[in-house]
Amino acid sequence: MRTEATGPAPEMPEKHYLNATYGIRSWLLTTDHKRIALLYLASVTFFFFIGGFFAMMIRLHLLTPNGYLLTPDLYNRMFTMHGVTMVFFFLIPSIPAILGNFLIPLMVGAKDLAFPKINLLSWYIYVVGGLFTLWSMVNGGLDTGWTFYTPFSTLYSNSAVAPAVVGVFITGFSSILTGLNFLVTVHTMRAPGMTWFRLPLFVWAHYATSIVMILGTPVIAITLGLAAMERVFGLGFFNPAMGGDPILFQHLFWFYSHPAVYIMILPAMGVISELIPTFARKRLFGYHFVAAASLAIAVIGFVVWTHHMFLTGQSTYAAVAFSFLTFIVAIPSAIKTFNWTATLFGGSISFDTPMLYAFGFLGLFMIGGLTGLFLGALGVDINIHDTYFVVAHFHYIMVGGAVMGYLGGLHFWWPKITGRMYPEWLARIAAFILFIGFNFTFFPQFILGIMGMPRRYHTYPPEFQIYNVMSTAGASILAIGYLLPMVYLTWAAFYGKVAGDNPWPATGLEWKTQSPPLTENFEVTPVVTWEAYDFHNRPDLGLDVPAGKGSPGVVAPAHGDD
Amino acid sequence: MHRTGALYGQFKTLEQQKDTATLGMWIFLVTEVMFFGGIMLAYTINRHTYFHAFAMGSNTLSLGLGGFNTVVLLASSFTMAMAVWSAQTSKKGLITLFLSLTIFLGFVFFGVKYVEYAQKFHHHLVPGKTFDIFYCVRNPAKCSDIDAADMAKEKEEIEAAVQADPDLNAHAQLYYSAYFGMTGLHALHMVIGAGLLFWLLKESVAGRFNAEWNNPVDIVGLYWHFVDIVWIYLFPLLYLIDRHK
Amino acid sequence: MSEHEHTEHIVSPGMYLAIITTLLILTGLTVGAAFVNLGRFNIAVALLIATVKATLVVLIFMHAKYAPERTKLVIIAGIFWLALLLFMTLSDYASRVDYRGVRYPMTQIISHTLGNRG
Ligand code: HEM
Ligand SMILES: [Cu+2]
């Protein structure tokens, strides 16, 4: 509910990417990055609700100490399939493949990604991988935990490990292709005047994410490939009976999977970097630092992985070194958090729904990140490893951080994607419900972890019940919080108020074209003459931002204000 | 995106398009490096830990066949480079010739690899339930393709290796896991490369490539050379462990 | 932005011939070296020769020598990340001691070749 538009109410443009062509073929064979983003939106949402269903089963089962809902065997399958679905089929593709796909060409002023056909291919690969995994879930399920640890997964598990692993393996390639496409696009497809340091931080964040995707994902691919071969043909690298080493599997797995947590959070950080300047109407504080922090996270994120293996037989010396490196990786995240907070200072802040999500993100990510430091401390981790403390830690980041960022971004760009506004008050209420439900669900889990409740057990002593009841109650609230946006965003896509080109207004190039955009994005290739988030020197936005609030001067600085 | 001649709609110039595609291929090759990196790591650790078994396994490979294939693959890289040169200088007949030669050499490689694999199946050296490093020395009649002198030498080596590593069979199986894993992945890449080469051949016969437009030849060339580089490492790592006994 | 203004460099067939000849000679050399007992240097020599060969292929056959800086950066990043994967993992294996104080087999081999009985 920002500026009440003066002048006539905006109208839907006559021609845009949604009505350019019709029919199911025009969608399934499209190479338009915006339509592919919507294909991803549909499929990723589908997996989100499947994963959500598994989560509800877990929480309902844990309502009572002895859990009557599921057999122990089924319980193992539920948490495994929850993790696999949410990590590989929801969180990793969510922001990059939906918002990144839609926005990166628009933000850099290009007509499309560098390789549109490969972009479509990546979606098909994702779908095929997803179908494989779904198939394994209904034909035997999966009970290894999302981490597929050997030798359990390769030798002992009685579930459908091979097809599930093959499914995740296949999906990995969709992630590689997305990352490759983004990297090349940012390098070679920028519009005239769009220099590296005029790129929105959303693009920087995705650039860093893509680095992780292309360097990490191949390693998990070969690892899962070897594990599958070991299960099927008896290869032996991870089989202690043959002289193999199960810890090697963990090394290879976490070499990807720790950086992969940054695949999940970096794009969300990119979203937040767009939301905060827009709703504080101020240039982001320390633009260059935030951009560099994204790259630093991508690089340092690769050298901390054995903090997941402190309690295995890995070398103590290595554990000490990796514990130290884990502390280092928190620094760039902290830099970002401080810069976002500093941006708020002296800004003219408004509390539209996307900004509520941004605030939610700030608080929850901070808790998640700091508890990560507890876990990264070697001595502390020995006590709380594999307890609910770890579960709470990563949910604070992955749900409190990544999903909040995702929903914030979805609301923020929904007018651009669909041309229509969502109902603001309903959306604010949903954001509150989510925030409250989230904390009710996961905060008690920190306490449970400290009390010593291990993760992945289907039963617990009665004294833990009160916290588990709280957690299950919170999860129910959370479920409502997720259903609401799903319903009203869909409604708004068809019946919402027409949004106009730039309803917030925001500074990115994506807002300089019509909503929804043309298939070619821009009628003429834009020429960029302004710095990112420079509200003070953008008369075209029709804002009356007094100079001096975050701007070093009235005249556009050549290189930002840091 | 619609396409005007060779130029796809998302690009402004052919040069931008070529630049983009080349960068894309290089980045893809980096993902390939990491892909092979995982199995290299498994190889390295096990080679150090079970050196005797790995040396034993390596000595059961045929140096002649491996060396021959190395030469074949290097030569195919050369013909591929020449195909790129022919395209850059618009020598249309030569493009077709060099592409055909590259494909031919690729198939020679497959042929030799087939012979090697078949031998390993025959000698019970494929990881799995039937794996038996002692199979040939215990059933010399079943391995008549190994001549008597070699057989005697192998017997001697195996006896020495068992002395050094009592669990030789299991650990030799790890060697063969690495062997089949690495060469299998490499061969898979060659198959994909051969498919791409056939496509190039078709286009070149249709006269598509010239000095202005030769991007596909260039890019497939990058891929083919990469596959060659993998083999450049695989050859010493798999065939040449401890040959000096 | 105008990173794409390099003119295409055409490598001559003579150069390609020289490279392939070198590659073949190096192949012979690496086979020959394998038959000489150099102790723990055998693997070092083999890897060194392979790396020289790979470098020639990358620089000349793949034209990296004439490519823009950006391509070189991509190549270096690839090598660097591979090194991270290999060496950081090996740092665990090379310093592993189990709860009985027994060192991991690989550690024994390394200390054995280095001549200390630790
Ligand atoms: C701010 C820096 C972070 C630090 C220092 C950190 C530290 C850690 C540590 C030490 C563990 C291992 C705990 C254990 O198993 O005993 C862990 C687990 C985990 N973290 Fe973080 N973390 C950070 C950020 C993140 C982010 C950004 C995400 C996700 C987006 C994340 C997701 C996870 C997950 C999924 C696990 C559990 C994996 C499993 O065992 O299933 N972490 N974290
Ligand atoms: Cu981690």
PDB file of C-alpha atoms in Angstrom, chain A residues 62-234:
ATOM      1  CA  LEU A  62       5.957 -37.194  17.540  1.00  0.00           C
ATOM      2  CA  LEU A  63       2.942 -35.775  19.372  1.00  0.00           C
ATOM      3  CA  THR A  64       3.201 -38.606  21.891  1.00  0.00           C
ATOM      4  CA  PRO A  65       6.333 -40.265  23.277  1.00  0.00           C
ATOM      5  CA  ASN A  66       5.542 -43.648  21.822  1.00  0.00           C
ATOM      6  CA  GLY A  67       4.019 -42.384  18.616  1.00  0.00           C
ATOM      7  CA  TYR A  68       1.066 -44.423  17.445  1.00  0.00           C
ATOM      8  CA  LEU A  69       0.781 -43.067  13.938  1.00  0.00           C
ATOM      9  CA  LEU A  70       3.690 -44.731  12.160  1.00  0.00           C
ATOM     10  CA  THR A  71       5.703 -47.890  12.549  1.00  0.00           C
ATOM     11  CA  PRO A  72       9.396 -47.258  13.261  1.00  0.00           C
ATOM     12  CA  ASP A  73      10.177 -48.354   9.754  1.00  0.00           C
ATOM     13  CA  LEU A  74       7.665 -45.989   8.254  1.00  0.00           C
ATOM     14  CA  TYR A  75       8.893 -43.188  10.477  1.00  0.00           C
ATOM     15  CA  ASN A  76      12.393 -43.631   9.031  1.00  0.00           C
ATOM     16  CA  ARG A  77      10.944 -43.406   5.573  1.00  0.00           C
ATOM     17  CA  MET A  78       8.993 -40.267   6.388  1.00  0.00           C
ATOM     18  CA  PHE A  79      11.913 -38.180   7.621  1.00  0.00           C
ATOM     19  CA  THR A  80      14.106 -39.418   4.794  1.00  0.00           C
ATOM     20  CA  MET A  81      11.627 -38.625   2.077  1.00  0.00           C
ATOM     21  CA  HIS A  82      10.890 -35.298   3.738  1.00  0.00           C
ATOM     22  CA  GLY A  83      14.556 -34.350   3.634  1.00  0.00           C
ATOM     23  CA  VAL A  84      15.196 -35.600   0.119  1.00  0.00           C
ATOM     24  CA  THR A  85      12.167 -33.821  -1.304  1.00  0.00           C
ATOM     25  CA  MET A  86      12.726 -30.557   0.477  1.00  0.00           C
ATOM     26  CA  VAL A  87      16.456 -30.302  -0.135  1.00  0.00           C
ATOM     27  CA  PHE A  88      16.850 -31.585  -3.675  1.00  0.00           C
ATOM     28  CA  PHE A  89      13.467 -30.839  -5.167  1.00  0.00           C
ATOM     29  CA  PHE A  90      12.340 -27.740  -3.348  1.00  0.00           C
ATOM     30  CA  LEU A  91      15.074 -25.641  -1.730  1.00  0.00           C
ATOM     31  CA  ILE A  92      17.826 -26.021  -4.279  1.00  0.00           C
ATOM     32  CA  PRO A  93      15.742 -25.165  -7.336  1.00  0.00           C
ATOM     33  CA  SER A  94      13.265 -22.816  -5.632  1.00  0.00           C
ATOM     34  CA  ILE A  95      14.726 -19.333  -5.813  1.00  0.00           C
ATOM     35  CA  PRO A  96      17.297 -19.831  -8.596  1.00  0.00           C
ATOM     36  CA  ALA A  97      15.154 -21.762 -11.014  1.00  0.00           C
ATOM     37  CA  ILE A  98      12.000 -19.711 -10.437  1.00  0.00           C
ATOM     38  CA  LEU A  99      12.907 -16.163  -9.489  1.00  0.00           C
ATOM     39  CA  GLY A 100      16.443 -16.284 -10.854  1.00  0.00           C
ATOM     40  CA  ASN A 101      15.277 -17.699 -14.137  1.00  0.00           C
ATOM     41  CA  PHE A 102      12.578 -15.096 -14.456  1.00  0.00           C
ATOM     42  CA  LEU A 103      14.596 -12.122 -13.311  1.00  0.00           C
ATOM     43  CA  ILE A 104      18.242 -12.467 -14.283  1.00  0.00           C
ATOM     44  CA  PRO A 105      17.760 -11.700 -17.997  1.00  0.00           C
ATOM     45  CA  LEU A 106      15.443  -8.833 -17.081  1.00  0.00           C
ATOM     46  CA  MET A 107      17.847  -7.476 -14.501  1.00  0.00           C
ATOM     47  CA  VAL A 108      20.845  -7.489 -16.813  1.00  0.00           C
ATOM     48  CA  GLY A 109      18.807  -6.148 -19.713  1.00  0.00           C
ATOM     49  CA  ALA A 110      18.936  -9.218 -21.974  1.00  0.00           C
ATOM     50  CA  LYS A 111      16.288 -10.816 -24.140  1.00  0.00           C
ATOM     51  CA  ASP A 112      16.797 -14.215 -22.599  1.00  0.00           C
ATOM     52  CA  LEU A 113      19.353 -16.384 -20.862  1.00  0.00           C
ATOM     53  CA  ALA A 114      22.428 -17.304 -22.878  1.00  0.00           C
ATOM     54  CA  PHE A 115      21.159 -20.825 -23.632  1.00  0.00           C
ATOM     55  CA  PRO A 116      17.354 -20.914 -23.709  1.00  0.00           C
ATOM     56  CA  LYS A 117      17.119 -24.482 -24.960  1.00  0.00           C
ATOM     57  CA  ILE A 118      19.450 -25.724 -22.257  1.00  0.00           C
ATOM     58  CA  ASN A 119      17.231 -23.873 -19.815  1.00  0.00           C
ATOM     59  CA  LEU A 120      14.225 -25.852 -20.980  1.00  0.00           C
ATOM     60  CA  LEU A 121      16.295 -29.025 -20.919  1.00  0.00           C
ATOM     61  CA  SER A 122      17.171 -28.366 -17.288  1.00  0.00           C
ATOM     62  CA  TRP A 123      13.479 -28.320 -16.415  1.00  0.00           C
ATOM     63  CA  TYR A 124      12.876 -31.626 -18.155  1.00  0.00           C
ATOM     64  CA  ILE A 125      15.846 -33.150 -16.375  1.00  0.00           C
ATOM     65  CA  TYR A 126      14.430 -31.904 -13.103  1.00  0.00           C
ATOM     66  CA  VAL A 127      11.058 -33.491 -13.873  1.00  0.00           C
ATOM     67  CA  VAL A 128      12.581 -36.815 -14.886  1.00  0.00           C
ATOM     68  CA  GLY A 129      14.730 -36.880 -11.747  1.00  0.00           C
ATOM     69  CA  GLY A 130      11.688 -36.006  -9.684  1.00  0.00           C
ATOM     70  CA  LEU A 131       9.611 -38.769 -11.234  1.00  0.00           C
ATOM     71  CA  PHE A 132      12.347 -41.301 -10.527  1.00  0.00           C
ATOM     72  CA  THR A 133      12.456 -40.254  -6.913  1.00  0.00           C
ATOM     73  CA  LEU A 134       8.683 -40.234  -6.571  1.00  0.00           C
ATOM     74  CA  TRP A 135       8.600 -43.674  -8.073  1.00  0.00           C
ATOM     75  CA  SER A 136      11.097 -44.911  -5.494  1.00  0.00           C
ATOM     76  CA  MET A 137       8.978 -43.360  -2.758  1.00  0.00           C
ATOM     77  CA  VAL A 138       5.877 -45.293  -3.674  1.00  0.00           C
ATOM     78  CA  ASN A 139       7.819 -48.466  -4.514  1.00  0.00           C
ATOM     79  CA  GLY A 140       9.591 -49.301  -1.308  1.00  0.00           C
ATOM     80  CA  GLY A 141      10.297 -45.803  -0.033  1.00  0.00           C
ATOM     81  CA  LEU A 142      13.631 -44.636   1.250  1.00  0.00           C
ATOM     82  CA  ASP A 143      14.980 -44.890   4.787  1.00  0.00           C
ATOM     83  CA  THR A 144      18.607 -43.793   4.665  1.00  0.00           C
ATOM     84  CA  GLY A 145      18.174 -40.188   5.740  1.00  0.00           C
ATOM     85  CA  TRP A 146      18.654 -37.501   3.113  1.00  0.00           C
ATOM     86  CA  THR A 147      22.400 -38.006   3.548  1.00  0.00           C
ATOM     87  CA  PHE A 148      22.456 -41.553   2.084  1.00  0.00           C
ATOM     88  CA  TYR A 149      25.257 -42.580   4.434  1.00  0.00           C
ATOM     89  CA  THR A 150      27.117 -45.737   3.529  1.00  0.00           C
ATOM     90  CA  PRO A 151      27.403 -48.618   4.267  1.00  0.00           C
ATOM     91  CA  PHE A 152      23.770 -48.545   5.417  1.00  0.00           C
ATOM     92  CA  SER A 153      22.537 -47.243   2.090  1.00  0.00           C
ATOM     93  CA  THR A 154      24.754 -49.484  -0.003  1.00  0.00           C
ATOM     94  CA  LEU A 155      24.607 -52.750   1.929  1.00  0.00           C
ATOM     95  CA  TYR A 156      21.801 -52.932   4.460  1.00  0.00           C
ATOM     96  CA  SER A 157      18.848 -50.722   3.668  1.00  0.00           C
ATOM     97  CA  ASN A 158      15.757 -52.569   2.510  1.00  0.00           C
ATOM     98  CA  SER A 159      14.313 -49.580   0.758  1.00  0.00           C
ATOM     99  CA  ALA A 160      14.466 -48.392  -2.844  1.00  0.00           C
ATOM    100  CA  VAL A 161      17.853 -46.694  -2.549  1.00  0.00           C
ATOM    101  CA  ALA A 162      19.046 -47.224  -6.102  1.00  0.00           C
ATOM    102  CA  PRO A 163      16.172 -45.508  -7.951  1.00  0.00           C
ATOM    103  CA  ALA A 164      16.063 -42.665  -5.433  1.00  0.00           C
ATOM    104  CA  VAL A 165      19.777 -42.084  -5.773  1.00  0.00           C
ATOM    105  CA  VAL A 166      19.477 -42.177  -9.534  1.00  0.00           C
ATOM    106  CA  GLY A 167      16.660 -39.618  -9.294  1.00  0.00           C
ATOM    107  CA  VAL A 168      18.774 -37.236  -7.229  1.00  0.00           C
ATOM    108  CA  PHE A 169      21.728 -37.855  -9.547  1.00  0.00           C
ATOM    109  CA  ILE A 170      19.639 -36.858 -12.569  1.00  0.00           C
ATOM    110  CA  THR A 171      18.241 -33.783 -10.870  1.00  0.00           C
ATOM    111  CA  GLY A 172      21.779 -32.655 -10.138  1.00  0.00           C
ATOM    112  CA  PHE A 173      22.329 -32.068 -13.820  1.00  0.00           C
ATOM    113  CA  SER A 174      19.409 -29.676 -13.991  1.00  0.00           C
ATOM    114  CA  SER A 175      21.088 -27.676 -11.261  1.00  0.00           C
ATOM    115  CA  ILE A 176      24.431 -27.728 -13.113  1.00  0.00           C
ATOM    116  CA  LEU A 177      22.800 -26.490 -16.309  1.00  0.00           C
ATOM    117  CA  THR A 178      20.963 -23.706 -14.492  1.00  0.00           C
ATOM    118  CA  GLY A 179      24.175 -22.533 -12.861  1.00  0.00           C
ATOM    119  CA  LEU A 180      26.080 -22.683 -16.118  1.00  0.00           C
ATOM    120  CA  ASN A 181      23.404 -20.664 -17.873  1.00  0.00           C
ATOM    121  CA  PHE A 182      23.424 -17.963 -15.198  1.00  0.00           C
ATOM    122  CA  LEU A 183      27.204 -17.634 -15.152  1.00  0.00           C
ATOM    123  CA  VAL A 184      27.467 -17.253 -18.895  1.00  0.00           C
ATOM    124  CA  THR A 185      24.513 -14.880 -19.034  1.00  0.00           C
ATOM    125  CA  VAL A 186      26.002 -12.544 -16.463  1.00  0.00           C
ATOM    126  CA  HIS A 187      29.300 -12.571 -18.325  1.00  0.00           C
ATOM    127  CA  THR A 188      28.195 -12.021 -21.885  1.00  0.00           C
ATOM    128  CA  MET A 189      24.587 -10.809 -21.984  1.00  0.00           C
ATOM    129  CA  ARG A 190      24.622  -7.572 -19.994  1.00  0.00           C
ATOM    130  CA  ALA A 191      23.041  -4.516 -21.602  1.00  0.00           C
ATOM    131  CA  PRO A 192      25.161  -1.508 -22.511  1.00  0.00           C
ATOM    132  CA  GLY A 193      26.081   0.439 -19.399  1.00  0.00           C
ATOM    133  CA  MET A 194      25.310  -2.502 -17.089  1.00  0.00           C
ATOM    134  CA  THR A 195      28.748  -2.778 -15.541  1.00  0.00           C
ATOM    135  CA  TRP A 196      29.620  -5.429 -12.967  1.00  0.00           C
ATOM    136  CA  PHE A 197      29.132  -2.994 -10.115  1.00  0.00           C
ATOM    137  CA  ARG A 198      25.798  -1.794 -11.370  1.00  0.00           C
ATOM    138  CA  LEU A 199      24.369  -5.285 -11.193  1.00  0.00           C
ATOM    139  CA  PRO A 200      21.650  -5.751  -8.614  1.00  0.00           C
ATOM    140  CA  LEU A 201      22.863  -7.798  -5.652  1.00  0.00           C
ATOM    141  CA  PHE A 202      20.278 -10.405  -6.554  1.00  0.00           C
ATOM    142  CA  VAL A 203      22.382 -11.070  -9.646  1.00  0.00           C
ATOM    143  CA  TRP A 204      25.600 -11.134  -7.633  1.00  0.00           C
ATOM    144  CA  ALA A 205      24.056 -13.627  -5.249  1.00  0.00           C
ATOM    145  CA  HIS A 206      23.011 -15.840  -8.122  1.00  0.00           C
ATOM    146  CA  TYR A 207      26.414 -15.542  -9.687  1.00  0.00           C
ATOM    147  CA  ALA A 208      27.935 -16.863  -6.472  1.00  0.00           C
ATOM    148  CA  THR A 209      25.262 -19.554  -6.232  1.00  0.00           C
ATOM    149  CA  SER A 210      26.030 -20.654  -9.755  1.00  0.00           C
ATOM    150  CA  ILE A 211      29.691 -21.070  -8.915  1.00  0.00           C
ATOM    151  CA  VAL A 212      28.713 -23.451  -6.151  1.00  0.00           C
ATOM    152  CA  MET A 213      26.290 -25.264  -8.417  1.00  0.00           C
ATOM    153  CA  ILE A 214      28.778 -25.947 -11.172  1.00  0.00           C
ATOM    154  CA  LEU A 215      31.688 -26.866  -8.909  1.00  0.00           C
ATOM    155  CA  GLY A 216      29.889 -28.812  -6.217  1.00  0.00           C
ATOM    156  CA  THR A 217      27.088 -30.635  -7.970  1.00  0.00           C
ATOM    157  CA  PRO A 218      29.344 -32.802 -10.176  1.00  0.00           C
ATOM    158  CA  VAL A 219      30.964 -34.171  -7.035  1.00  0.00           C
ATOM    159  CA  ILE A 220      27.670 -35.298  -5.504  1.00  0.00           C
ATOM    160  CA  ALA A 221      26.740 -36.736  -8.876  1.00  0.00           C
ATOM    161  CA  ILE A 222      29.788 -38.973  -9.054  1.00  0.00           C
ATOM    162  CA  THR A 223      29.421 -39.842  -5.364  1.00  0.00           C
ATOM    163  CA  LEU A 224      25.835 -40.945  -5.702  1.00  0.00           C
ATOM    164  CA  GLY A 225      26.799 -42.722  -8.900  1.00  0.00           C
ATOM    165  CA  LEU A 226      29.471 -44.673  -7.044  1.00  0.00           C
ATOM    166  CA  ALA A 227      27.085 -45.442  -4.195  1.00  0.00           C
ATOM    167  CA  ALA A 228      24.470 -46.719  -6.627  1.00  0.00           C
ATOM    168  CA  MET A 229      27.064 -48.857  -8.401  1.00  0.00           C
ATOM    169  CA  GLU A 230      28.213 -50.152  -5.068  1.00  0.00           C
ATOM    170  CA  ARG A 231      24.690 -51.175  -4.137  1.00  0.00           C
ATOM    171  CA  VAL A 232      23.974 -52.766  -7.504  1.00  0.00           C
ATOM    172  CA  PHE A 233      27.347 -54.150  -8.628  1.00  0.00           C
ATOM    173  CA  GLY A 234      29.307 -54.334  -5.382  1.00  0.00           C
TER     174      GLY A 234
END
